[in-house]
């Protein structure tokens, strides 16, 4: 048993779960991992977030409390050791949206409507205090991962990062820099759970929200509907956009905002998935890049993004099998960055 697992055992014992069975539940792109613990007829989830490796469990607690106060369904906290990065949280079950839709595709619209209603409710309420709020240039710089990691891994250099930042900053200022709302950032089908025993918006269980911040109203909707891990049907995407903005609301401005945020997010994810391979040796994320690339191209097709589309066509190589293999050959070789 390694030292981290031993520390988790001590934490569980102190919380009264020392005799519980432990089964690996999930890991993600960060260093967090989750185990389901079972003691007699009750279960809980152990969150293991090593200190200094990224996300702070204290943020999970604070944001979760805010979400629950709004009548939403974040896991309750059963025990905590913030110094060591351990939380014992409520087990919301196994009905992940991604799994349910894969097994019952006809339920996609129903589930996504519930998830969209959660966003409408969340954004109608005052956000928590002291959240981060990036300026337009900060959002553009975050998308620069596409050049600094994805392009560099394929072409050997980052290209015109300054020109890219200037173009995307301008587009965000024009189309997506209005009033801020509370965004959860990783709002997609693998972080949402269906809770059939609850009612209304509480039927959607929420996970992985600790990086929540202030952002654009369209951001979490883009995260939900342009999912890097699964294809959402075009009919569902169109219906949820209409549900979110209101059937009678003007579409032109929202369409440009949605495409701008969609492009920003897709560009950043291209870089993140490449970085996960190069730095963390997580080559499995490369298989998701073609879907993200296709989403990027759809967003760039919006007339408002013509300048960015021209830039990307020149500087960003398509993720051909040869290009992805070039990245894969470098997996785990960039551990110092």
CSV table of C-alpha atoms in Angstrom, one decimal:
chain,number,residue,atom,x,y,z
A,1,UNK,CA,0.0,0.0,0.0
A,2,UNK,CA,1.5,3.4,-1.0
A,3,UNK,CA,1.6,6.4,1.3
A,4,UNK,CA,-1.3,8.1,-0.3
A,5,UNK,CA,-3.5,5.0,0.0
A,6,UNK,CA,-2.5,4.6,3.6
A,7,UNK,CA,-3.3,8.2,4.4
A,8,UNK,CA,-6.8,7.6,2.8
A,9,UNK,CA,-7.2,4.6,5.0
A,10,UNK,CA,-6.5,6.6,8.1
A,11,UNK,CA,-8.8,9.4,7.0
A,12,UNK,CA,-11.7,6.9,6.5
A,13,UNK,CA,-11.0,5.3,9.8
A,14,UNK,CA,-11.2,8.7,11.5
A,15,UNK,CA,-14.5,9.4,9.7
A,16,UNK,CA,-16.0,6.1,11.0
A,17,UNK,CA,-15.6,4.3,7.7
A,18,UNK,CA,-12.5,2.3,8.5
A,19,UNK,CA,-14.1,-1.1,7.8
A,20,UNK,CA,-15.6,0.0,4.5
A,21,UNK,CA,-14.8,-1.7,1.2
A,22,UNK,CA,-13.2,0.5,-1.3
A,23,UNK,CA,-13.5,0.3,-5.1
A,24,UNK,CA,-12.0,2.6,-7.7
A,25,UNK,CA,-14.7,4.7,-9.2
A,26,UNK,CA,-13.2,7.3,-11.6
A,27,UNK,CA,-10.2,9.5,-12.4
A,28,UNK,CA,-10.1,12.5,-14.6
A,29,UNK,CA,-7.7,14.9,-16.5
A,30,UNK,CA,-6.5,16.3,-13.2
A,31,UNK,CA,-4.7,14.4,-10.4
A,32,UNK,CA,-8.0,13.7,-8.6
A,33,UNK,CA,-9.3,10.2,-8.2
A,34,UNK,CA,-12.5,8.8,-6.7
A,35,UNK,CA,-13.3,5.6,-4.8
A,36,UNK,CA,-16.7,4.3,-3.8
A,37,UNK,CA,-16.7,3.1,-0.2
A,38,UNK,CA,-19.3,0.8,1.1
A,39,UNK,CA,-20.1,0.0,4.8
A,40,UNK,CA,-23.0,-2.3,5.5
A,41,UNK,CA,-25.9,-0.9,3.5
A,42,UNK,CA,-24.6,2.6,3.0
A,43,UNK,CA,-22.1,4.1,0.4
A,44,UNK,CA,-20.1,7.3,0.0
A,45,UNK,CA,-17.5,8.6,-2.3
A,46,UNK,CA,-13.9,9.3,-1.3
A,47,UNK,CA,-12.4,12.2,-3.2
A,48,UNK,CA,-8.6,12.1,-3.3
A,49,UNK,CA,-7.2,15.5,-4.4
A,50,UNK,CA,-3.4,15.6,-3.6
A,51,UNK,CA,-2.5,19.0,-2.2
A,52,UNK,CA,-0.5,21.2,-4.5
A,53,UNK,CA,-1.6,19.3,-7.6
A,54,UNK,CA,-4.3,21.7,-8.8
A,55,UNK,CA,-7.9,21.9,-7.6
A,56,UNK,CA,-8.5,22.8,-3.9
A,57,UNK,CA,-11.2,20.7,-2.1
A,58,UNK,CA,-12.1,23.8,-0.1
A,59,UNK,CA,-13.5,25.3,-3.4
A,60,UNK,CA,-15.5,22.2,-3.9
A,61,UNK,CA,-17.0,22.6,-0.4
A,62,UNK,CA,-17.8,26.3,-0.8
A,63,UNK,CA,-19.3,26.1,-4.3
A,64,UNK,CA,-21.2,22.9,-3.5
A,65,UNK,CA,-22.8,24.7,-0.5
A,66,UNK,CA,-23.8,27.5,-2.8
A,67,UNK,CA,-25.4,25.2,-5.3
A,68,UNK,CA,-27.3,23.3,-2.6
A,69,UNK,CA,-28.6,26.6,-1.2
A,70,UNK,CA,-30.1,27.3,-4.6
A,71,UNK,CA,-32.0,24.0,-4.5
A,72,UNK,CA,-29.6,22.2,-6.8
A,73,UNK,CA,-28.0,18.8,-6.1
A,74,UNK,CA,-24.3,18.9,-5.3
A,75,UNK,CA,-22.9,16.1,-3.0
A,76,UNK,CA,-23.2,16.7,0.7
A,77,UNK,CA,-19.9,16.7,2.6
A,78,UNK,CA,-19.6,13.8,5.1
A,79,UNK,CA,-16.0,14.3,6.3
A,80,UNK,CA,-13.0,16.3,5.3
A,81,UNK,CA,-9.3,16.7,5.7
A,82,UNK,CA,-8.3,19.7,3.7
A,83,UNK,CA,-4.7,19.6,4.7
A,84,UNK,CA,-4.3,16.2,3.1
A,85,UNK,CA,-6.8,16.8,0.3
A,86,UNK,CA,-9.4,14.2,1.3
A,87,UNK,CA,-13.2,14.5,1.2
A,88,UNK,CA,-15.8,12.0,1.9
A,89,UNK,CA,-18.9,13.0,0.0
A,90,UNK,CA,-22.5,11.9,-0.7
A,91,UNK,CA,-22.8,9.1,-3.3
A,92,UNK,CA,-25.2,10.4,-5.9
A,93,UNK,CA,-25.3,7.1,-7.7
A,94,UNK,CA,-24.3,5.7,-11.2
A,95,UNK,CA,-26.8,7.3,-13.5
A,96,UNK,CA,-24.3,9.5,-15.4
A,97,UNK,CA,-26.0,11.3,-18.3
A,98,UNK,CA,-23.3,10.0,-20.7
A,99,UNK,CA,-24.1,6.4,-19.7
A,100,UNK,CA,-27.9,6.9,-19.8
A,101,UNK,CA,-27.9,8.5,-23.2
A,102,UNK,CA,-25.6,5.7,-24.6
A,103,UNK,CA,-28.1,3.1,-23.3
A,104,UNK,CA,-31.3,5.0,-24.1
A,105,UNK,CA,-30.6,7.5,-26.9
A,106,UNK,CA,-34.3,8.5,-27.0
A,107,UNK,CA,-33.8,10.2,-23.6
A,108,UNK,CA,-31.2,12.7,-24.8
A,109,UNK,CA,-33.6,15.6,-25.2
A,110,UNK,CA,-35.3,14.9,-21.8
A,111,UNK,CA,-32.0,14.8,-19.9
A,112,UNK,CA,-30.4,17.8,-21.7
A,113,UNK,CA,-33.6,19.9,-21.1
A,114,UNK,CA,-33.2,19.2,-17.4
A,115,UNK,CA,-29.5,20.2,-17.6
A,116,UNK,CA,-30.3,23.4,-19.5
A,117,UNK,CA,-33.0,24.3,-16.9
A,118,UNK,CA,-30.3,24.0,-14.2
A,119,UNK,CA,-28.2,26.6,-16.1
A,120,UNK,CA,-31.2,28.9,-16.4
A,121,UNK,CA,-31.8,28.7,-12.7
A,122,UNK,CA,-28.2,29.0,-11.7
A,123,UNK,CA,-27.7,32.1,-13.9
A,124,UNK,CA,-30.8,33.8,-12.6
A,125,UNK,CA,-29.3,33.9,-9.0
A,126,UNK,CA,-26.5,36.1,-7.6
A,127,UNK,CA,-23.1,34.3,-7.9
A,128,UNK,CA,-20.9,33.4,-4.9
A,129,UNK,CA,-18.5,36.1,-3.7
A,130,UNK,CA,-14.9,36.4,-4.7
A,131,UNK,CA,-15.0,34.4,-8.0
A,132,UNK,CA,-12.3,34.8,-10.6
A,133,UNK,CA,-13.3,37.0,-13.6
A,134,UNK,CA,-11.1,36.9,-16.7
A,135,UNK,CA,-11.0,39.8,-19.1
A,136,UNK,CA,-11.4,39.2,-22.8
A,137,UNK,CA,-7.6,39.0,-23.3
A,138,UNK,CA,-7.4,36.4,-20.5
A,139,UNK,CA,-10.0,34.2,-22.3
A,140,UNK,CA,-8.1,34.6,-25.5
A,141,UNK,CA,-4.8,33.8,-23.9
A,142,UNK,CA,-6.3,30.6,-22.4
A,143,UNK,CA,-7.3,29.5,-25.9
A,144,UNK,CA,-3.7,30.1,-27.0
A,145,UNK,CA,-3.0,26.5,-25.7
A,146,UNK,CA,-4.0,25.5,-29.2
A,147,UNK,CA,-0.9,27.1,-30.6
A,148,UNK,CA,1.5,26.6,-27.7
A,149,UNK,CA,0.8,22.9,-27.3
A,150,UNK,CA,-1.2,21.5,-30.2
A,151,UNK,CA,0.5,23.3,-33.1
A,152,UNK,CA,3.9,23.2,-31.5
A,153,UNK,CA,3.7,19.4,-31.1
A,154,UNK,CA,2.9,19.0,-34.7
A,155,UNK,CA,4.7,21.8,-36.5
A,156,UNK,CA,7.6,22.4,-34.1
A,157,UNK,CA,6.7,26.1,-33.3
A,158,UNK,CA,3.8,28.0,-31.8
A,159,UNK,CA,3.1,30.3,-34.8
A,160,UNK,CA,1.8,33.8,-34.3
A,161,UNK,CA,0.6,33.8,-30.7
A,162,UNK,CA,0.4,37.6,-30.5
A,163,UNK,CA,-1.8,37.8,-33.6
A,164,UNK,CA,-4.0,35.1,-32.4
A,165,UNK,CA,-4.6,36.7,-29.1
A,166,UNK,CA,-5.4,40.1,-30.7
A,167,UNK,CA,-8.0,38.5,-33.0
A,168,UNK,CA,-9.7,36.4,-30.4
A,169,UNK,CA,-9.6,39.3,-27.8
A,170,UNK,CA,-11.4,41.5,-30.3
A,171,UNK,CA,-14.0,38.9,-31.1
A,172,UNK,CA,-14.7,38.2,-27.4
A,173,UNK,CA,-15.1,41.9,-26.7
A,174,UNK,CA,-17.5,42.4,-29.5
A,175,UNK,CA,-19.6,39.2,-29.2
A,176,UNK,CA,-19.1,37.7,-25.7
A,177,UNK,CA,-18.0,40.2,-23.2
A,178,UNK,CA,-21.3,41.3,-21.6
A,179,UNK,CA,-22.6,40.8,-18.1
A,180,UNK,CA,-21.0,37.9,-16.2
A,181,UNK,CA,-22.7,34.9,-14.6
A,182,UNK,CA,-21.6,32.0,-12.5
A,183,UNK,CA,-20.2,29.2,-14.7
A,184,UNK,CA,-19.2,25.7,-13.6
A,185,UNK,CA,-16.8,25.3,-16.5
A,186,UNK,CA,-16.9,21.5,-16.9
A,187,UNK,CA,-20.6,21.2,-17.4
A,188,UNK,CA,-21.0,18.1,-19.5
A,189,UNK,CA,-22.6,14.6,-19.6
A,190,UNK,CA,-19.8,12.9,-17.6
A,191,UNK,CA,-20.2,15.3,-14.7
A,192,UNK,CA,-24.0,15.2,-14.5
A,193,UNK,CA,-26.0,12.5,-12.8
A,194,UNK,CA,-29.7,11.7,-13.1
A,195,UNK,CA,-31.4,11.5,-9.7
A,196,UNK,CA,-34.9,10.1,-10.4
A,197,UNK,CA,-36.0,10.2,-6.7
A,198,UNK,CA,-35.7,14.0,-6.7
A,199,UNK,CA,-37.9,16.5,-8.4
A,200,UNK,CA,-37.4,19.5,-10.7
A,201,UNK,CA,-33.9,20.9,-11.1
A,202,UNK,CA,-32.8,18.8,-8.1
A,203,UNK,CA,-33.0,15.7,-10.4
A,204,UNK,CA,-29.6,16.8,-12.0
A,205,UNK,CA,-26.7,15.8,-9.7
A,206,UNK,CA,-23.6,18.0,-10.2
A,207,UNK,CA,-20.0,17.1,-10.1
A,208,UNK,CA,-16.6,18.7,-10.8
A,209,UNK,CA,-17.6,22.3,-10.2
A,210,UNK,CA,-14.7,23.4,-8.0
A,211,UNK,CA,-13.1,25.6,-10.8
A,212,UNK,CA,-16.3,27.6,-11.1
A,213,UNK,CA,-15.9,31.3,-11.9
A,214,UNK,CA,-17.6,34.2,-13.5
A,215,UNK,CA,-18.0,33.9,-17.2
A,216,UNK,CA,-20.2,34.4,-20.3
A,217,UNK,CA,-23.8,33.1,-20.2
A,218,UNK,CA,-23.2,30.8,-23.2
A,219,UNK,CA,-20.1,29.1,-21.7
A,220,UNK,CA,-21.7,26.3,-19.8
A,221,UNK,CA,-24.3,25.7,-22.5
A,222,UNK,CA,-21.4,25.3,-25.0
A,223,UNK,CA,-19.7,22.9,-22.6
A,224,UNK,CA,-22.9,20.9,-22.4
A,225,UNK,CA,-23.8,20.8,-26.1
A,226,UNK,CA,-20.3,20.7,-27.7
A,227,UNK,CA,-19.1,17.9,-25.6
A,228,UNK,CA,-15.5,16.7,-26.3
A,229,UNK,CA,-16.4,13.2,-25.1
A,230,UNK,CA,-19.7,12.5,-27.0
A,231,UNK,CA,-21.7,13.7,-29.9
A,232,UNK,CA,-24.9,15.6,-29.1
A,233,UNK,CA,-27.5,15.4,-31.8
A,234,UNK,CA,-28.0,18.6,-33.8
A,235,UNK,CA,-31.7,18.5,-33.0
A,236,UNK,CA,-31.0,18.5,-29.3
A,237,UNK,CA,-28.4,21.2,-29.6
A,238,UNK,CA,-30.8,23.5,-31.5
A,239,UNK,CA,-33.6,22.8,-29.1
A,240,UNK,CA,-31.5,23.5,-26.0
A,241,UNK,CA,-30.2,26.7,-27.5
A,242,UNK,CA,-33.8,27.8,-28.1
A,243,UNK,CA,-34.8,26.7,-24.6
A,244,UNK,CA,-31.9,28.6,-23.1
A,245,UNK,CA,-32.3,32.0,-24.9
A,246,UNK,CA,-36.1,31.8,-25.1
A,247,UNK,CA,-38.1,31.1,-28.2
A,248,UNK,CA,-38.8,34.8,-28.9
A,249,UNK,CA,-35.4,36.2,-28.1
A,250,UNK,CA,-33.2,37.6,-30.9
A,251,UNK,CA,-31.0,34.8,-32.3
A,252,UNK,CA,-28.3,36.8,-34.1
A,253,UNK,CA,-26.4,38.2,-31.1
A,254,UNK,CA,-26.6,34.9,-29.2
A,255,UNK,CA,-25.5,32.9,-32.2
A,256,UNK,CA,-22.4,35.0,-32.5
A,257,UNK,CA,-21.7,34.7,-28.8
A,258,UNK,CA,-22.3,31.0,-28.8
A,259,UNK,CA,-19.9,30.5,-31.8
A,260,UNK,CA,-17.2,32.8,-30.2
A,261,UNK,CA,-17.3,31.0,-26.9
A,262,UNK,CA,-17.5,27.6,-28.7
A,263,UNK,CA,-14.4,28.4,-30.7
A,264,UNK,CA,-12.5,29.7,-27.6
A,265,UNK,CA,-13.3,26.5,-25.7
A,266,UNK,CA,-12.5,24.2,-28.6
A,267,UNK,CA,-9.2,25.8,-29.1
A,268,UNK,CA,-8.2,25.6,-25.5
A,269,UNK,CA,-9.3,21.9,-25.3
A,270,UNK,CA,-7.1,21.1,-28.3
A,271,UNK,CA,-4.1,22.4,-26.4
A,272,UNK,CA,-5.2,20.8,-23.1
A,273,UNK,CA,-5.6,17.4,-24.6
A,274,UNK,CA,-2.2,17.7,-26.3
A,275,UNK,CA,-0.6,18.9,-23.1
A,276,UNK,CA,-2.1,15.9,-21.1
A,277,UNK,CA,-0.3,13.6,-23.5
A,278,UNK,CA,3.0,15.4,-23.6
A,279,UNK,CA,3.2,16.3,-19.9
A,280,UNK,CA,1.2,13.6,-18.1
A,281,UNK,CA,1.5,10.7,-20.6
A,282,UNK,CA,-2.3,10.5,-21.0
A,283,UNK,CA,-2.4,9.7,-24.7
A,284,UNK,CA,-6.0,8.5,-24.5
A,285,UNK,CA,-7.2,12.1,-24.9
A,286,UNK,CA,-5.8,12.3,-28.4
A,287,UNK,CA,-8.7,10.1,-29.6
A,288,UNK,CA,-11.0,13.0,-28.7
A,289,UNK,CA,-9.2,15.6,-30.7
A,290,UNK,CA,-11.0,15.0,-34.0
A,291,UNK,CA,-14.4,15.6,-32.4
A,292,UNK,CA,-13.1,18.9,-30.9
A,293,UNK,CA,-11.6,19.9,-34.2
A,294,UNK,CA,-15.0,19.3,-35.9
A,295,UNK,CA,-16.7,21.5,-33.3
A,296,UNK,CA,-14.1,24.2,-33.8
A,297,UNK,CA,-14.8,24.2,-37.6
A,298,UNK,CA,-18.5,24.5,-37.0
A,299,UNK,CA,-18.0,27.5,-34.8
A,300,UNK,CA,-15.5,29.1,-37.2
A,301,UNK,CA,-18.1,28.8,-40.0
A,302,UNK,CA,-20.1,31.6,-38.3
A,303,UNK,CA,-19.7,34.8,-40.4
A,304,UNK,CA,-18.7,36.8,-37.3
A,305,UNK,CA,-15.6,34.6,-36.9
A,306,UNK,CA,-14.2,35.0,-40.4
A,307,UNK,CA,-10.9,36.5,-39.3
A,308,UNK,CA,-10.3,33.8,-36.7
A,309,UNK,CA,-11.3,31.1,-39.3
A,310,UNK,CA,-8.7,32.5,-41.7
A,311,UNK,CA,-6.0,32.6,-39.0
A,312,UNK,CA,-6.7,29.0,-37.9
A,313,UNK,CA,-6.8,27.7,-41.4
A,314,UNK,CA,-3.3,29.0,-41.9
A,315,UNK,CA,-1.7,28.2,-38.5
A,316,UNK,CA,-3.5,25.1,-37.1
A,317,UNK,CA,-2.8,21.8,-38.8
A,318,UNK,CA,-5.7,19.4,-39.1
A,319,UNK,CA,-5.6,16.4,-36.7
A,320,UNK,CA,-4.8,13.8,-39.4
A,321,UNK,CA,-3.8,10.3,-38.3
A,322,UNK,CA,-0.2,11.4,-39.1
A,323,UNK,CA,-0.4,14.5,-37.0
A,324,UNK,CA,-1.9,12.7,-34.1
A,325,UNK,CA,0.8,10.1,-34.3
A,326,UNK,CA,3.4,12.8,-34.2
A,327,UNK,CA,1.9,14.0,-30.9
A,328,UNK,CA,1.6,10.5,-29.6
A,329,UNK,CA,5.2,9.8,-30.2
A,330,UNK,CA,6.0,12.6,-27.8
A,331,UNK,CA,3.7,11.4,-25.0
A,332,UNK,CA,5.3,11.9,-21.5
A,333,UNK,CA,8.4,13.5,-22.9
A,334,UNK,CA,7.6,17.1,-21.8
A,335,UNK,CA,7.5,16.6,-18.0
A,336,UNK,CA,9.3,19.8,-17.2
A,337,UNK,CA,6.6,22.1,-18.6
